[in-house]
Each structure stands twice: as structure tokens, then as C-alpha cells.
PDB file of C-alpha atoms in Angstrom:
ATOM      1  CA  ALA A  63      12.835  12.969  -0.358  1.00 72.00           C
ATOM      2  CA  GLN A  64       9.170  12.149  -0.502  1.00 76.00           C
ATOM      3  CA  SER A  65       7.345  11.387   2.729  1.00 90.00           C
ATOM      4  CA  VAL A  66       3.922  11.000   4.251  1.00 95.00           C
ATOM      5  CA  ALA A  67       3.046  11.685   7.882  1.00 96.00           C
ATOM      6  CA  GLN A  68       0.028  10.394   9.724  1.00 97.00           C
ATOM      7  CA  PRO A  69       0.395  12.081  13.115  1.00 96.00           C
ATOM      8  CA  GLU A  70      -2.182   9.970  14.956  1.00 96.00           C
ATOM      9  CA  ASP A  71      -1.636   6.296  15.657  1.00 96.00           C
ATOM     10  CA  GLN A  72      -5.277   5.924  16.643  1.00 97.00           C
ATOM     11  CA  VAL A  73      -8.491   7.887  16.248  1.00 98.00           C
ATOM     12  CA  ASN A  74     -11.524   7.080  18.382  1.00 98.00           C
ATOM     13  CA  VAL A  75     -15.012   8.294  17.478  1.00 98.00           C
ATOM     14  CA  ALA A  76     -18.550   7.389  18.424  1.00 98.00           C
ATOM     15  CA  GLU A  77     -20.877   5.986  15.815  1.00 98.00           C
ATOM     16  CA  GLY A  78     -22.795   8.745  14.070  1.00 97.00           C
ATOM     17  CA  ASN A  79     -20.166  11.393  14.768  1.00 98.00           C
ATOM     18  CA  PRO A  80     -17.977  12.894  12.061  1.00 97.00           C
ATOM     19  CA  LEU A  81     -14.471  11.533  11.704  1.00 97.00           C
ATOM     20  CA  THR A  82     -11.189  12.936  10.450  1.00 98.00           C
ATOM     21  CA  VAL A  83      -7.969  11.027   9.836  1.00 98.00           C
ATOM     22  CA  LYS A  84      -5.049  13.354   9.252  1.00 98.00           C
ATOM     23  CA  CYS A  85      -2.325  13.167   6.613  1.00 98.00           C
ATOM     24  CA  THR A  86       0.434  15.546   5.574  1.00 97.00           C
ATOM     25  CA  TYR A  87       2.907  15.016   2.767  1.00 95.00           C
ATOM     26  CA  SER A  88       6.204  16.231   1.423  1.00 93.00           C
ATOM     27  CA  VAL A  89       7.042  15.906  -2.275  1.00 88.00           C
ATOM     28  CA  SER A  90       9.115  17.902  -4.706  1.00 83.00           C
ATOM     29  CA  GLY A  91       6.454  18.163  -7.390  1.00 82.00           C
ATOM     30  CA  ASN A  92       2.676  18.279  -7.591  1.00 86.00           C
ATOM     31  CA  PRO A  93       1.428  15.370  -5.507  1.00 90.00           C
ATOM     32  CA  TYR A  94      -0.811  12.484  -6.447  1.00 93.00           C
ATOM     33  CA  LEU A  95      -2.527  11.499  -3.181  1.00 96.00           C
ATOM     34  CA  PHE A  96      -4.349   8.330  -2.187  1.00 97.00           C
ATOM     35  CA  TRP A  97      -6.164   6.802   0.768  1.00 98.00           C
ATOM     36  CA  TYR A  98      -6.353   3.065   1.355  1.00 98.00           C
ATOM     37  CA  VAL A  99      -8.082   1.044   4.071  1.00 97.00           C
ATOM     38  CA  GLN A 100      -6.917  -2.274   5.490  1.00 95.00           C
ATOM     39  CA  TYR A 101      -9.240  -4.614   7.358  1.00 91.00           C
ATOM     40  CA  PRO A 102      -7.769  -7.460   9.460  1.00 85.00           C
ATOM     41  CA  ASN A 103      -6.251 -10.211   7.333  1.00 78.00           C
ATOM     42  CA  ARG A 104      -7.209  -8.373   4.181  1.00 82.00           C
ATOM     43  CA  GLY A 105      -5.241  -6.509   1.564  1.00 86.00           C
ATOM     44  CA  LEU A 106      -5.326  -2.772   1.144  1.00 94.00           C
ATOM     45  CA  GLN A 107      -8.471  -1.438  -0.490  1.00 95.00           C
ATOM     46  CA  PHE A 108      -8.475   1.786  -2.489  1.00 95.00           C
ATOM     47  CA  LEU A 109     -10.770   4.508  -1.104  1.00 97.00           C
ATOM     48  CA  LEU A 110     -10.091   7.651  -3.092  1.00 97.00           C
ATOM     49  CA  LYS A 111      -7.465   9.763  -4.820  1.00 95.00           C
ATOM     50  CA  TYR A 112      -6.598  13.358  -5.599  1.00 95.00           C
ATOM     51  CA  ILE A 113      -4.988  14.039  -8.947  1.00 92.00           C
ATOM     52  CA  THR A 114      -5.972  17.572  -9.856  1.00 87.00           C
ATOM     53  CA  GLY A 115      -8.974  19.861  -9.839  1.00 87.00           C
ATOM     54  CA  ASP A 116     -11.532  20.123  -7.049  1.00 90.00           C
ATOM     55  CA  ASN A 117      -9.875  20.056  -3.633  1.00 92.00           C
ATOM     56  CA  LEU A 118     -12.673  17.919  -2.169  1.00 96.00           C
ATOM     57  CA  VAL A 119     -12.704  14.407  -3.560  1.00 96.00           C
ATOM     58  CA  LYS A 120     -15.325  11.767  -2.839  1.00 96.00           C
ATOM     59  CA  GLY A 121     -14.651   8.071  -2.623  1.00 95.00           C
ATOM     60  CA  SER A 122     -16.006   4.726  -1.556  1.00 92.00           C
ATOM     61  CA  TYR A 123     -18.216   4.027   1.484  1.00 93.00           C
ATOM     62  CA  GLY A 124     -19.090   7.703   1.992  1.00 95.00           C
ATOM     63  CA  PHE A 125     -15.528   8.852   2.588  1.00 97.00           C
ATOM     64  CA  GLU A 126     -14.151  12.091   1.251  1.00 97.00           C
ATOM     65  CA  ALA A 127     -10.828  13.886   1.499  1.00 98.00           C
ATOM     66  CA  GLU A 128      -9.799  17.500   1.339  1.00 96.00           C
ATOM     67  CA  PHE A 129      -6.601  18.527  -0.420  1.00 96.00           C
ATOM     68  CA  ASN A 130      -4.947  21.645   1.000  1.00 95.00           C
ATOM     69  CA  LYS A 131      -1.871  22.677  -0.951  1.00 93.00           C
ATOM     70  CA  SER A 132      -0.767  25.464   1.391  1.00 93.00           C
ATOM     71  CA  GLN A 133      -0.864  23.134   4.393  1.00 95.00           C
ATOM     72  CA  THR A 134       0.375  20.119   2.369  1.00 95.00           C
ATOM     73  CA  SER A 135      -2.441  18.082   3.840  1.00 97.00           C
ATOM     74  CA  PHE A 136      -4.909  15.505   2.593  1.00 98.00           C
ATOM     75  CA  HIS A 137      -7.210  14.667   5.493  1.00 98.00           C
ATOM     76  CA  LEU A 138      -9.748  11.851   5.222  1.00 98.00           C
ATOM     77  CA  LYS A 139     -13.258  12.643   6.426  1.00 98.00           C
ATOM     78  CA  LYS A 140     -16.677  11.123   6.822  1.00 98.00           C
ATOM     79  CA  PRO A 141     -19.753  12.994   8.063  1.00 97.00           C
ATOM     80  CA  SER A 142     -21.169  10.088  10.091  1.00 97.00           C
ATOM     81  CA  ALA A 143     -19.005   7.190  11.246  1.00 97.00           C
ATOM     82  CA  LEU A 144     -20.137   3.575  11.284  1.00 97.00           C
ATOM     83  CA  VAL A 145     -18.829   0.780  13.516  1.00 96.00           C
ATOM     84  CA  SER A 146     -17.919  -1.053  10.303  1.00 95.00           C
ATOM     85  CA  ASP A 147     -15.500   1.783   9.422  1.00 96.00           C
ATOM     86  CA  SER A 148     -13.169   0.527  12.151  1.00 97.00           C
ATOM     87  CA  ALA A 149      -9.956  -0.409  10.347  1.00 97.00           C
ATOM     88  CA  LEU A 150      -6.395   0.708   9.575  1.00 97.00           C
ATOM     89  CA  TYR A 151      -6.157   3.658   7.186  1.00 98.00           C
ATOM     90  CA  PHE A 152      -3.148   4.544   5.071  1.00 98.00           C
ATOM     91  CA  CYS A 153      -2.382   7.769   3.268  1.00 98.00           C
ATOM     92  CA  ALA A 154      -0.035   7.476   0.288  1.00 97.00           C
ATOM     93  CA  VAL A 155       1.624   9.794  -2.217  1.00 94.00           C
ATOM     94  CA  ARG A 156       3.282   9.639  -5.598  1.00 91.00           C
ATOM     95  CA  ASP A 157       5.785  12.278  -6.637  1.00 83.00           C
ATOM     96  CA  PRO A 158       6.005  13.048 -10.370  1.00 80.00           C
ATOM     97  CA  ASN A 159       9.757  13.415  -9.963  1.00 79.00           C
ATOM     98  CA  GLN A 160      10.350   9.962  -8.485  1.00 78.00           C
ATOM     99  CA  ALA A 161      11.575   6.961 -10.377  1.00 75.00           C
ATOM    100  CA  GLY A 162       8.751   4.541 -11.037  1.00 81.00           C
ATOM    101  CA  THR A 163       5.209   4.917  -9.771  1.00 86.00           C
ATOM    102  CA  ALA A 164       5.389   3.267  -6.377  1.00 90.00           C
ATOM    103  CA  LEU A 165       3.139   4.555  -3.627  1.00 93.00           C
ATOM    104  CA  ILE A 166       4.876   5.993  -0.583  1.00 94.00           C
ATOM    105  CA  PHE A 167       2.798   5.184   2.473  1.00 96.00           C
ATOM    106  CA  GLY A 168       2.387   6.708   5.879  1.00 96.00           C
ATOM    107  CA  LYS A 169       2.587   4.455   8.920  1.00 96.00           C
ATOM    108  CA  GLY A 170      -1.164   4.154   9.176  1.00 97.00           C
ATOM    109  CA  THR A 171      -3.881   5.296  11.574  1.00 98.00           C
ATOM    110  CA  THR A 172      -6.175   2.895  13.372  1.00 97.00           C
ATOM    111  CA  LEU A 173      -9.757   4.116  13.386  1.00 98.00           C
ATOM    112  CA  SER A 174     -11.969   2.767  16.150  1.00 97.00           C
ATOM    113  CA  VAL A 175     -15.683   3.541  15.996  1.00 97.00           C
ATOM    114  CA  SER A 176     -17.672   2.703  19.109  1.00 97.00           C
ATOM    115  CA  SER A 177     -21.380   1.983  19.205  1.00 94.00           C
TER     116      SER A 177
ATOM    117  CA  GLU B 120     -13.272  -9.196 -12.023  1.00 61.00           C
ATOM    118  CA  ALA B 121     -10.878 -11.356 -10.058  1.00 79.00           C
ATOM    119  CA  GLY B 122      -8.496  -9.561  -7.752  1.00 93.00           C
ATOM    120  CA  VAL B 123      -4.783  -9.950  -7.181  1.00 96.00           C
ATOM    121  CA  ALA B 124      -4.037 -13.487  -6.054  1.00 97.00           C
ATOM    122  CA  GLN B 125      -1.178 -14.350  -3.729  1.00 97.00           C
ATOM    123  CA  SER B 126       0.052 -17.574  -2.233  1.00 97.00           C
ATOM    124  CA  PRO B 127       0.759 -18.873   0.260  1.00 97.00           C
ATOM    125  CA  ARG B 128      -1.209 -16.838   2.802  1.00 96.00           C
ATOM    126  CA  TYR B 129       1.069 -17.791   5.661  1.00 97.00           C
ATOM    127  CA  LYS B 130       4.592 -19.150   5.900  1.00 98.00           C
ATOM    128  CA  ILE B 131       6.816 -19.975   8.851  1.00 98.00           C
ATOM    129  CA  ILE B 132      10.471 -20.749   8.218  1.00 98.00           C
ATOM    130  CA  GLU B 133      13.682 -20.888  10.180  1.00 98.00           C
ATOM    131  CA  LYS B 134      16.360 -18.278   9.648  1.00 97.00           C
ATOM    132  CA  ARG B 135      18.785 -19.039   6.844  1.00 97.00           C
ATOM    133  CA  GLN B 136      16.135 -21.030   4.979  1.00 98.00           C
ATOM    134  CA  SER B 137      14.740 -19.900   1.644  1.00 98.00           C
ATOM    135  CA  VAL B 138      11.162 -19.007   0.769  1.00 98.00           C
ATOM    136  CA  ALA B 139       9.225 -17.995  -2.329  1.00 98.00           C
ATOM    137  CA  PHE B 140       6.004 -16.082  -2.787  1.00 98.00           C
ATOM    138  CA  TRP B 141       3.763 -16.081  -5.837  1.00 97.00           C
ATOM    139  CA  CYS B 142       1.539 -13.373  -7.257  1.00 97.00           C
ATOM    140  CA  ASN B 143      -1.003 -13.368 -10.077  1.00 97.00           C
ATOM    141  CA  PRO B 144      -2.094  -9.821 -10.918  1.00 96.00           C
ATOM    142  CA  ILE B 145      -5.439  -8.684 -12.256  1.00 95.00           C
ATOM    143  CA  SER B 146      -5.780  -9.714 -15.887  1.00 94.00           C
ATOM    144  CA  GLY B 147      -4.396  -7.097 -18.247  1.00 92.00           C
ATOM    145  CA  HIS B 148      -2.484  -5.189 -15.603  1.00 94.00           C
ATOM    146  CA  ALA B 149       0.957  -4.405 -16.958  1.00 93.00           C
ATOM    147  CA  THR B 150       2.386  -2.933 -13.759  1.00 94.00           C
ATOM    148  CA  LEU B 151       3.176  -5.148 -10.775  1.00 96.00           C
ATOM    149  CA  TYR B 152       4.594  -4.166  -7.395  1.00 97.00           C
ATOM    150  CA  TRP B 153       5.959  -6.073  -4.424  1.00 98.00           C
ATOM    151  CA  TYR B 154       5.760  -4.331  -1.053  1.00 98.00           C
ATOM    152  CA  GLN B 155       7.009  -5.314   2.394  1.00 98.00           C
ATOM    153  CA  GLN B 156       4.823  -4.355   5.355  1.00 96.00           C
ATOM    154  CA  ILE B 157       6.465  -4.724   8.749  1.00 96.00           C
ATOM    155  CA  LEU B 158       4.125  -4.717  11.736  1.00 93.00           C
ATOM    156  CA  GLY B 159       3.211  -1.188  12.733  1.00 91.00           C
ATOM    157  CA  GLN B 160       4.525   0.377   9.533  1.00 93.00           C
ATOM    158  CA  GLY B 161       3.164   1.263   6.132  1.00 94.00           C
ATOM    159  CA  PRO B 162       4.032  -0.852   3.098  1.00 96.00           C
ATOM    160  CA  LYS B 163       7.395  -0.149   1.486  1.00 96.00           C
ATOM    161  CA  LEU B 164       8.234  -0.881  -2.120  1.00 95.00           C
ATOM    162  CA  LEU B 165      10.622  -3.697  -2.873  1.00 97.00           C
ATOM    163  CA  ILE B 166      10.351  -3.820  -6.648  1.00 97.00           C
ATOM    164  CA  GLN B 167       8.191  -2.569  -9.518  1.00 95.00           C
ATOM    165  CA  PHE B 168       7.758  -4.336 -12.866  1.00 95.00           C
ATOM    166  CA  GLN B 169       6.345  -2.964 -16.074  1.00 93.00           C
ATOM    167  CA  ASN B 170       5.417  -6.051 -18.088  1.00 91.00           C
ATOM    168  CA  ASN B 171       8.525  -8.230 -17.576  1.00 88.00           C
ATOM    169  CA  GLY B 172      10.970  -5.371 -17.122  1.00 92.00           C
ATOM    170  CA  VAL B 173      12.157  -3.903 -13.823  1.00 94.00           C
ATOM    171  CA  VAL B 174      11.253  -0.232 -13.324  1.00 93.00           C
ATOM    172  CA  ASP B 175      12.508   0.291  -9.776  1.00 93.00           C
ATOM    173  CA  ASP B 176      14.362  -2.127  -7.523  1.00 95.00           C
ATOM    174  CA  SER B 177      16.365   0.444  -5.616  1.00 93.00           C
ATOM    175  CA  GLN B 178      15.026  -0.723  -2.251  1.00 93.00           C
ATOM    176  CA  LEU B 179      15.325  -4.447  -2.858  1.00 96.00           C
ATOM    177  CA  PRO B 180      18.030  -6.075  -0.696  1.00 95.00           C
ATOM    178  CA  LYS B 181      19.623  -7.787  -3.630  1.00 96.00           C
ATOM    179  CA  ASP B 182      22.017  -9.857  -1.561  1.00 96.00           C
ATOM    180  CA  ARG B 183      19.101 -11.969  -0.367  1.00 97.00           C
ATOM    181  CA  PHE B 184      15.954 -10.942  -2.248  1.00 98.00           C
ATOM    182  CA  SER B 185      15.177 -11.660  -5.884  1.00 98.00           C
ATOM    183  CA  ALA B 186      12.077 -11.285  -8.016  1.00 98.00           C
ATOM    184  CA  GLU B 187      11.071 -12.164 -11.521  1.00 96.00           C
ATOM    185  CA  ARG B 188       8.154 -11.745 -13.888  1.00 95.00           C
ATOM    186  CA  LEU B 189       9.287 -13.785 -16.825  1.00 82.00           C
ATOM    187  CA  LYS B 190       6.204 -13.690 -19.059  1.00 87.00           C
ATOM    188  CA  GLY B 191       4.916 -10.340 -17.901  1.00 86.00           C
ATOM    189  CA  VAL B 192       2.068 -11.867 -15.915  1.00 93.00           C
ATOM    190  CA  ASP B 193       2.758 -13.900 -12.756  1.00 96.00           C
ATOM    191  CA  SER B 194       5.604 -12.946 -10.479  1.00 97.00           C
ATOM    192  CA  THR B 195       7.638 -14.649  -7.784  1.00 98.00           C
ATOM    193  CA  LEU B 196       9.573 -13.071  -4.929  1.00 98.00           C
ATOM    194  CA  LYS B 197      12.294 -15.108  -3.265  1.00 98.00           C
ATOM    195  CA  ILE B 198      14.282 -14.651  -0.078  1.00 98.00           C
ATOM    196  CA  GLN B 199      17.461 -16.644   0.400  1.00 97.00           C
ATOM    197  CA  PRO B 200      18.676 -16.851   3.113  1.00 97.00           C
ATOM    198  CA  ALA B 201      15.980 -15.423   5.349  1.00 97.00           C
ATOM    199  CA  LYS B 202      16.753 -13.329   8.422  1.00 97.00           C
ATOM    200  CA  LEU B 203      14.639 -12.680  11.483  1.00 97.00           C
ATOM    201  CA  GLU B 204      14.023  -9.088  10.337  1.00 97.00           C
ATOM    202  CA  ASP B 205      12.368 -10.368   7.166  1.00 98.00           C
ATOM    203  CA  SER B 206       9.292 -11.263   9.204  1.00 98.00           C
ATOM    204  CA  ALA B 207       6.577  -9.168   7.577  1.00 97.00           C
ATOM    205  CA  VAL B 208       3.589  -9.253   5.276  1.00 96.00           C
ATOM    206  CA  TYR B 209       4.558  -9.286   1.616  1.00 98.00           C
ATOM    207  CA  LEU B 210       1.999  -7.555  -0.537  1.00 97.00           C
ATOM    208  CA  CYS B 211       1.635  -7.792  -4.272  1.00 97.00           C
ATOM    209  CA  ALA B 212      -0.207  -5.062  -6.161  1.00 97.00           C
ATOM    210  CA  SER B 213      -1.020  -4.395  -9.784  1.00 96.00           C
ATOM    211  CA  SER B 214      -2.281  -1.513 -11.875  1.00 94.00           C
ATOM    212  CA  LEU B 215      -3.568  -1.175 -15.389  1.00 89.00           C
ATOM    213  CA  GLY B 216      -0.878   1.245 -16.449  1.00 80.00           C
ATOM    214  CA  SER B 217       2.139   3.069 -15.143  1.00 77.00           C
ATOM    215  CA  GLN B 218       0.566   6.496 -14.963  1.00 83.00           C
ATOM    216  CA  LEU B 219       0.857   8.332 -11.675  1.00 83.00           C
ATOM    217  CA  ARG B 220      -2.905   8.803 -11.521  1.00 85.00           C
ATOM    218  CA  THR B 221      -3.688   5.087 -11.685  1.00 88.00           C
ATOM    219  CA  GLU B 222      -4.570   3.396  -8.424  1.00 92.00           C
ATOM    220  CA  ALA B 223      -3.020   0.086  -7.491  1.00 94.00           C
ATOM    221  CA  PHE B 224      -4.989  -2.973  -6.393  1.00 95.00           C
ATOM    222  CA  PHE B 225      -3.551  -5.138  -3.649  1.00 96.00           C
ATOM    223  CA  GLY B 226      -3.652  -8.818  -2.878  1.00 96.00           C
ATOM    224  CA  GLN B 227      -4.288 -10.192   0.614  1.00 95.00           C
ATOM    225  CA  GLY B 228      -0.589 -10.655   1.214  1.00 95.00           C
ATOM    226  CA  THR B 229       1.664 -13.417   2.505  1.00 96.00           C
ATOM    227  CA  ARG B 230       2.501 -13.280   6.184  1.00 96.00           C
ATOM    228  CA  LEU B 231       6.069 -14.520   6.703  1.00 98.00           C
ATOM    229  CA  THR B 232       7.386 -15.443  10.112  1.00 98.00           C
ATOM    230  CA  VAL B 233      11.085 -16.197  10.419  1.00 98.00           C
ATOM    231  CA  VAL B 234      12.045 -18.022  13.621  1.00 97.00           C
TER     232      VAL B 234
END
């Protein structure tokens, strides 16, 4: 069965420092990987996706993510965190062998950036 | 372009009552999803539509939940009768196509509290 693990409930970083939010996945086929961000009382906003090709993908608001097939990971990164990056981040996967195209989400990681 | 619209934003009902949620996807988006997001968890798919046909409803509790998308545009999700464990945020999402590579766009959600 497909699954996504976000091992950290919360990540705390100081403004200006680099940040990493971890994600590992388990699918039976080649994965399609996504990151979404959720601000309070807002819907999920798409950040970036990995489909194929370059293992480093760039997305919105300066975020990037690195796909590592051998480690089945897709960690979200940003070189310099902003206080406004504080939010709930979700990693999600689609498996080519699943029925439909629903996203399978991790439980989320709360990012807190302090000034 | 306008985003995914959902209403109401909040709803409080007593257990055993019925409730309905409405979703208007982004114009031209053929694929529509309903997700349930329980506090502290990632969203989980309830049902996926492609135009007005159901693609995946394997995780929809069909004894109490129903959904329709009669004209392939707007959709409604109904719960009857509601249980305490149905308290959650119900998210609607849409995407332009049904390809695995296509990101989904989410509405702000309806927060349901069952008392």
C-alpha cells in the first residue's frame, strides 16, 4: 500500500537559517511527489512537484525539494527561512498503480520560524 | 482565475442530523476530489469525480456519506446521519485533468463540528 511519512511533527528554525522538512514515501511504482503548504484557516496551496528528470525541483516562495530514489525521500528545503514561512507543510504522493489520481498525504509538519 | 469555492465555511450540527457541503471547482477542471481532514492528520480522499462520473469512492463511508456532481461542474457532499467522529474539515479540490502529474487546487474547506 502507498504511504507517506513525515517523521517530524514540528521543525523550529531561526529566520535566515536554512530549513529542511523531511518526507519519505512508499509506493509500488515510480512516484509522483508533491509538497503543499497550509496556512491557518486557508486551503492547501501547491508548492512544487517531482514527476521525472532532475532530482532537485524548484517551487514557489523560494522552496525546493530533493528527490532521492535510493532513500525514497523527498525533503523540502529553503536556503534562508522567513517568519512568514511558518505554516503546516504536507508531503503527498501519487502511485501510478493506484486507482484514480488521489493524493496520499503525510500527517503534516508544522514549521515555526522565529525572528 | 477564481479558485475553488466551498460553502459553508463553518457548520455545527448535533449528532444524527444531516449536513451538506457545496463545492464549485475552478472553471474547466474536469477532475474533482473531496477530502476529509481530521485534526492532526493529513487529508484523506473520500471520493474522486471525473466530469460527472465517479472514479474512486473506495474510502467513502457509503452508509452515511453521499456525493454527486450531476452536471460535471458543482458538487455536493452529504452526511446523514452525522456522528461525532465526522468532525473534521472537508476539503474540495479540482484539477484540469486526471493525469498523475497534474497538481490539484484546494478550496478553503468546510469545518464541521458534530456535537
